[in-house]
Short mmCIF file of C-alpha atoms in Angstrom, two decimals:
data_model
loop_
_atom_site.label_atom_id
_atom_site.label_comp_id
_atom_site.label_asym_id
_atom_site.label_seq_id
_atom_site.Cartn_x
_atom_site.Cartn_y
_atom_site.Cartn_z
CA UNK A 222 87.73 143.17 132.22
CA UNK A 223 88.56 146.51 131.65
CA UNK A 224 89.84 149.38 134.18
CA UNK A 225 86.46 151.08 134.54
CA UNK A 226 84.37 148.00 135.22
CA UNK A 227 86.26 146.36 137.90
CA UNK A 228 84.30 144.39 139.80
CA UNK A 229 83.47 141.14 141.31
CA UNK A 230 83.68 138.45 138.78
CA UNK A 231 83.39 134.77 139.06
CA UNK A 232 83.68 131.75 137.13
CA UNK A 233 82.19 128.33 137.63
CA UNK A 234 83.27 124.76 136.97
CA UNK A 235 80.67 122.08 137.52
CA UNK A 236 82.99 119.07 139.55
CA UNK A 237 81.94 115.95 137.31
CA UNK A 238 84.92 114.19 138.39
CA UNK A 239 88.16 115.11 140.14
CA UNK A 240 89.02 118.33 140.01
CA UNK A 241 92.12 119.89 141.21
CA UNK A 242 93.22 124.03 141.45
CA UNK A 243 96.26 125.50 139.95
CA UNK A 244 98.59 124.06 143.44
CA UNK A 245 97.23 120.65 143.58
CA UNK A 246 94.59 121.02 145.50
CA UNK A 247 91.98 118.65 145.04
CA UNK A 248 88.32 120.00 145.02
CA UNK A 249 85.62 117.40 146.70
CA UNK A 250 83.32 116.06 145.41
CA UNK A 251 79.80 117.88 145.34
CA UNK A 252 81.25 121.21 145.15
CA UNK A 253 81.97 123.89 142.77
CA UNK A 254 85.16 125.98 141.72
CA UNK A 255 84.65 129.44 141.56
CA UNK A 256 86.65 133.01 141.40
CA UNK A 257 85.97 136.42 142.41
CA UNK A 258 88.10 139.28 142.06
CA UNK A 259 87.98 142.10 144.63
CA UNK A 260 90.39 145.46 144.00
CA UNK A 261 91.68 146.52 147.43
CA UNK A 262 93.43 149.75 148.28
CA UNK A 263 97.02 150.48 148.76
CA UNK A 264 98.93 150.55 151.87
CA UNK A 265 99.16 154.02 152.66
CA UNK A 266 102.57 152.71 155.05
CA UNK A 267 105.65 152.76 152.15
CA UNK A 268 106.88 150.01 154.29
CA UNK A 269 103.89 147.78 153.44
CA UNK A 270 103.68 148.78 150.19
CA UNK A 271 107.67 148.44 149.85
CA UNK A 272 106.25 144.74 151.38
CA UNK A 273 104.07 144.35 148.27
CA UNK A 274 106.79 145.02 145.59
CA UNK A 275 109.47 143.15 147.52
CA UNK A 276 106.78 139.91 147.29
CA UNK A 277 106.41 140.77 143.32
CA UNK A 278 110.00 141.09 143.17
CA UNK A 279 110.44 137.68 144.97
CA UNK A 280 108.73 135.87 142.61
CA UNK A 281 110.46 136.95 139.45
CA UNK A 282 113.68 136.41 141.26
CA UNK A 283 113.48 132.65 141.77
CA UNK A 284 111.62 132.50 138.65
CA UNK A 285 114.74 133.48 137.08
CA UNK A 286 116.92 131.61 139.22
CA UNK A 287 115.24 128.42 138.82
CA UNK A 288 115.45 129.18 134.97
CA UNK A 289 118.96 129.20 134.98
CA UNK A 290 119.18 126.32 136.56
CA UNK A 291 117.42 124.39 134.53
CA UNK A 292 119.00 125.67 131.35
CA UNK A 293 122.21 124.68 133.20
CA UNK A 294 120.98 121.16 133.34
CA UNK A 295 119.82 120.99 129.76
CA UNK A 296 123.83 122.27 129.16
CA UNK A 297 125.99 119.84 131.32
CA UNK A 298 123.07 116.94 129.86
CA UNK A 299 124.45 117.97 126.12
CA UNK A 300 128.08 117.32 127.43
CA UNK A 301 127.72 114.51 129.69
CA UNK A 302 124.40 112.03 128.51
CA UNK A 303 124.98 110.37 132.21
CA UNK A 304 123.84 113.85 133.42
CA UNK A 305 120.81 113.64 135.60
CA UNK A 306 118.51 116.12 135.33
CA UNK A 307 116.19 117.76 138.01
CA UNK A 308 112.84 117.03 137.09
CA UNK A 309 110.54 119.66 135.94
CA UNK A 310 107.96 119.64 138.73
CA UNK A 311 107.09 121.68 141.69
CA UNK A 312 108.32 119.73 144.01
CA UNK A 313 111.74 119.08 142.55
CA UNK A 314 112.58 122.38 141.66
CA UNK A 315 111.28 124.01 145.09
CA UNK A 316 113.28 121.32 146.97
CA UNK A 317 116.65 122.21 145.15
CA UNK A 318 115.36 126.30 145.88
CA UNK A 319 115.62 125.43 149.48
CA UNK A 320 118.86 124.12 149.35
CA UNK A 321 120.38 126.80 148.14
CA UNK A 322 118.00 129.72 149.15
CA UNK A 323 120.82 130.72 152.02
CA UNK A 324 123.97 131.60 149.95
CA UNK A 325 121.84 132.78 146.69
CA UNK A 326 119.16 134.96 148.46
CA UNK A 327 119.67 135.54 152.21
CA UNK A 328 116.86 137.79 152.30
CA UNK A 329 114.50 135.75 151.36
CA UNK A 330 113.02 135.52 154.46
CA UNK A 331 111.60 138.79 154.28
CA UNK A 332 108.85 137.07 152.32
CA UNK A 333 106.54 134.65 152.22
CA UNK A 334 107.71 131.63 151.07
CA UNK A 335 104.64 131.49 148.64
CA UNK A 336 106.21 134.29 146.52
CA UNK A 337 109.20 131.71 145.77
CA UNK A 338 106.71 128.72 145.02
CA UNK A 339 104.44 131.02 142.90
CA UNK A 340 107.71 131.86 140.83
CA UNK A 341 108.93 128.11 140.62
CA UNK A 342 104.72 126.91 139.94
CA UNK A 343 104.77 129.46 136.65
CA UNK A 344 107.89 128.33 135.40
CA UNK A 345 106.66 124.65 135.52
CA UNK A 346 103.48 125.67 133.71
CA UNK A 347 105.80 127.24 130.98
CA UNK A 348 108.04 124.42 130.12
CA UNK A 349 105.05 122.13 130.81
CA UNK A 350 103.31 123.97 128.29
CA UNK A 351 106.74 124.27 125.72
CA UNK A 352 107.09 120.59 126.36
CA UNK A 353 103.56 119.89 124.84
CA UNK A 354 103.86 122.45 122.36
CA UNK A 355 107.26 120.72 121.02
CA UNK A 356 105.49 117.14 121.11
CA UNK A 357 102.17 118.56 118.92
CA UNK A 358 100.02 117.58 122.67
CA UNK A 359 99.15 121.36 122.69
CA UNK A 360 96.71 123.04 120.22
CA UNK A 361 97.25 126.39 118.79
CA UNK A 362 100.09 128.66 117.76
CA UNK A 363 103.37 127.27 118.82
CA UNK A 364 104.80 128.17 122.29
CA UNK A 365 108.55 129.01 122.78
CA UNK A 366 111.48 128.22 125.84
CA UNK A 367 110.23 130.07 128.74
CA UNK A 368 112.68 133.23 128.90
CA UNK A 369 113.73 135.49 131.62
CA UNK A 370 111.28 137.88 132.91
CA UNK A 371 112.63 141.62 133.08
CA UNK A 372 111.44 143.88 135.90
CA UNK A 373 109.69 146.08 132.72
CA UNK A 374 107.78 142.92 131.48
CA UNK A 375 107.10 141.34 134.80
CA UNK A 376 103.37 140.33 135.80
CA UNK A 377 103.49 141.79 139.11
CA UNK A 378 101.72 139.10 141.57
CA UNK A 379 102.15 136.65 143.93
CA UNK A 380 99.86 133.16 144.78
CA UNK A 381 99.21 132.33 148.56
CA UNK A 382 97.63 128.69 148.93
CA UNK A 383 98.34 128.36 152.52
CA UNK A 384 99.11 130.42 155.23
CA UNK A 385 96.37 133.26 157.45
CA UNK A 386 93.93 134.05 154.55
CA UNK A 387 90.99 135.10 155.20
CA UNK A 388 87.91 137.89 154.52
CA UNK A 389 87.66 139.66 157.31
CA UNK A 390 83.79 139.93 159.43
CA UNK A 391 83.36 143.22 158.48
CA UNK A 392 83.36 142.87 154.89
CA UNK A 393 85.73 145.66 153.82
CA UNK A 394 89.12 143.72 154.61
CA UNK A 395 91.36 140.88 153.24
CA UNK A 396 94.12 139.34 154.92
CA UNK A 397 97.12 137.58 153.11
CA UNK A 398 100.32 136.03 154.65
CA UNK A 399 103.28 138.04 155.64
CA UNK A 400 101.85 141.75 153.99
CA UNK A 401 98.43 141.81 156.15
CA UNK A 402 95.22 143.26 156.06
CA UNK A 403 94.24 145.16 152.60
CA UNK A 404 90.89 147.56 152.50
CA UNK A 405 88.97 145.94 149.44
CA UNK A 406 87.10 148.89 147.69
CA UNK A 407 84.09 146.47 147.55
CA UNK A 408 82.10 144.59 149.80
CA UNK A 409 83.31 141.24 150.57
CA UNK A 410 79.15 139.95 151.66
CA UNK A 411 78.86 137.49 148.25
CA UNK A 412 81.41 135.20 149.46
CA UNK A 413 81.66 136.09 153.04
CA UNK A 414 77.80 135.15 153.84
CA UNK A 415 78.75 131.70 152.45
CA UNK A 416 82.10 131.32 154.30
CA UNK A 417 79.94 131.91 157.55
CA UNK A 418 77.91 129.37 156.76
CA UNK A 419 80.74 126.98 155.86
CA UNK A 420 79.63 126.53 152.65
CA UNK A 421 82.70 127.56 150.96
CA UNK A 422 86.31 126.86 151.37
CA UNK A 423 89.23 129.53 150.06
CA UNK A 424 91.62 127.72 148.09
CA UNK A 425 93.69 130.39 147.48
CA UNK A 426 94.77 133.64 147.07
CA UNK A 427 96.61 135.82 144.17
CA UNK A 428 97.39 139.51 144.63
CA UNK A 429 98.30 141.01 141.83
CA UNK A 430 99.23 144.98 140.24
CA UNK A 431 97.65 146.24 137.11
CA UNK A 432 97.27 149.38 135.81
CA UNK A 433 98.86 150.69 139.00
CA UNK A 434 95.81 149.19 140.96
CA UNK A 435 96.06 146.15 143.43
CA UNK A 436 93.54 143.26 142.96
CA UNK A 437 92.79 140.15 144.91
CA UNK A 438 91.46 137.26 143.48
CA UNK A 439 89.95 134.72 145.28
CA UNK A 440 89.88 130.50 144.34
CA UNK A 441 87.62 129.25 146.30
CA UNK A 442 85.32 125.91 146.32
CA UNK A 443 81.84 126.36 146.94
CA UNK A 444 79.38 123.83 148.30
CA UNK A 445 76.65 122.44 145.62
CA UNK A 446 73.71 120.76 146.24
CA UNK A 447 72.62 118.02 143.28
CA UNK A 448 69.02 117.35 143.69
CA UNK A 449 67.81 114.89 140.81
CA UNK A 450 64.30 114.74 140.21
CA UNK A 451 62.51 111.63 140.76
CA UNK A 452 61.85 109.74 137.26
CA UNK A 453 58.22 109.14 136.52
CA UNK A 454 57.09 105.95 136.78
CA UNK A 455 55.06 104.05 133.81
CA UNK A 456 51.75 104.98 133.10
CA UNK A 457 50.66 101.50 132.37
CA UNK A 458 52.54 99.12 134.34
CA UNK A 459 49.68 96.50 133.38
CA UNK A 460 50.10 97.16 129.26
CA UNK A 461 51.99 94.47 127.98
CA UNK A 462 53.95 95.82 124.54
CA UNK A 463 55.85 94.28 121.79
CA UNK A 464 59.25 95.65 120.21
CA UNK A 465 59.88 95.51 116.39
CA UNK A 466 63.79 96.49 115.57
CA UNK A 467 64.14 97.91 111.67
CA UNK A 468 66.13 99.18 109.67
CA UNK A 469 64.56 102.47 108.80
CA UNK A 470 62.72 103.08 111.99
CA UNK A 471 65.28 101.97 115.22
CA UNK A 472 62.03 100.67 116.92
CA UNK A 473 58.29 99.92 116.52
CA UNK A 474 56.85 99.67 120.24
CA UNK A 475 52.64 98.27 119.84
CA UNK A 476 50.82 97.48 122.63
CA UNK A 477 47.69 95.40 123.34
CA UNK A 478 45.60 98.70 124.42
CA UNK A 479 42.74 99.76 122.26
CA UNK A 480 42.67 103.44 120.59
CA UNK A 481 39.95 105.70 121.54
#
């Protein structure tokens, strides 16, 4: 999407069986995945907007952190094979976070503690992703270690899968955790007429900086409704037919009616 067509998007996933979003959550059954992307305005408070880049900030921080870490493990593993390991998963790696969030980052309260589990949940993905790459699971080019991410090369956002989120009645505002109520630039109605209706559910949230513009994007799962059509019954349940399986032809079906 470029810069001068931003608008609300959305993708669609049909749920055929279970279906989970990018934090585990699972989708029910009968509904639909979907994302929209809304750009809202900038605080015009610097404190809120100091808010925003402290949140971006957050994220690459423990990103890093959590990086080292693990590259530490992979180290003291190579000199001692009785080493264990914490495991590459969410939950490991935001449990030892938590442990040590005091002495390593005793601001961190400042932010929402989603800004710390987006950071850990991308660097999973990447050595998820390295890890299948090294064993030939992954298709396509090969992918490298995950490396540190630098304040110039940083992908400025932040996931929210819990906490107040929410599109506000009027259909100009979005709510997120800890930084508030944003002005979107567009009107909220498409999704908001079917959160009113409790037809859809937000999953999620992800603000995010680009171009020097703040977007929202929405993961939400949307309720479907699967009519099948009734299957036509036979048109002569009397007829009485014969089946003749060959080689050429998979099946000869005759029956006993006359051709007018």
């Amino acid at each position: 999407m470029s810069p001068k067509t931003v608008g609300i998007s959305a993708q669609n996933i049909s749920v055929l069986f279970r279906l989970f979003n990018d934090d585990g959550i699972e989708v029910p059954s009968g509904w639909t995945m979907r994302g929209t992307v809304f750009e809202v305005e900038w605080p015009r408070e610097q404190e809120r907007r100091s808010l925003i880049w402290s949140h971006f900030g957050a994220r690459r921080f423990v990103k890093n952190w959590t990086l080292a870490k693990v590259k530490e493990d992979l180290n003291n593993k190579k000199a001692n094979p009785n080493y264990i390991i914490t495991p590459w998963t969410l939950a490991a790696l935001r449990k030892t976070w938590n442990q040590e969030k005091d002495q390593v980052a005793p601001w961190w309260s400042v932010n929402s503690k989603e800004a710390y589990s987006s950071g850990i949940a991308d660097l999973v993905d990447a050595l998820e992703n390295w890890s299948s790459s090294k064993k030939g699971k992954r298709k396509g080019r090969k992918v490298g270690f995950p490396r540190f991410e630098s304040k110039r090369n940083s992908h400025n956002s932040v996931r929210f899968s819990t906490g107040g989120m929410r599109l506000e009645p009027d259909r100009r505002h979005i709510t997120l955790p800890v930084i508030a109520t944003l002005r979107s630039k567009e009107n909220t109605r498409r999704l908001q007429l079917h959160l009113v209706k409790d037809n859809a559910q937000i999953l999620s949230m992800t603000l995010s900086e680009r171009w020097g513009r703040l977007f929202v994007s929405v993961q939400y799962a949307i309720r479907t409704e699967i009519i099948c059509p009734a299957r036509p019954g036979p048109s002569k349940p009397d007829t009485k037919a014969g089946v003749d399986l060959g080689l050429r032809s998979l099946a000869t079906i005759a029956d006993d009616a006359r051709t007018r």
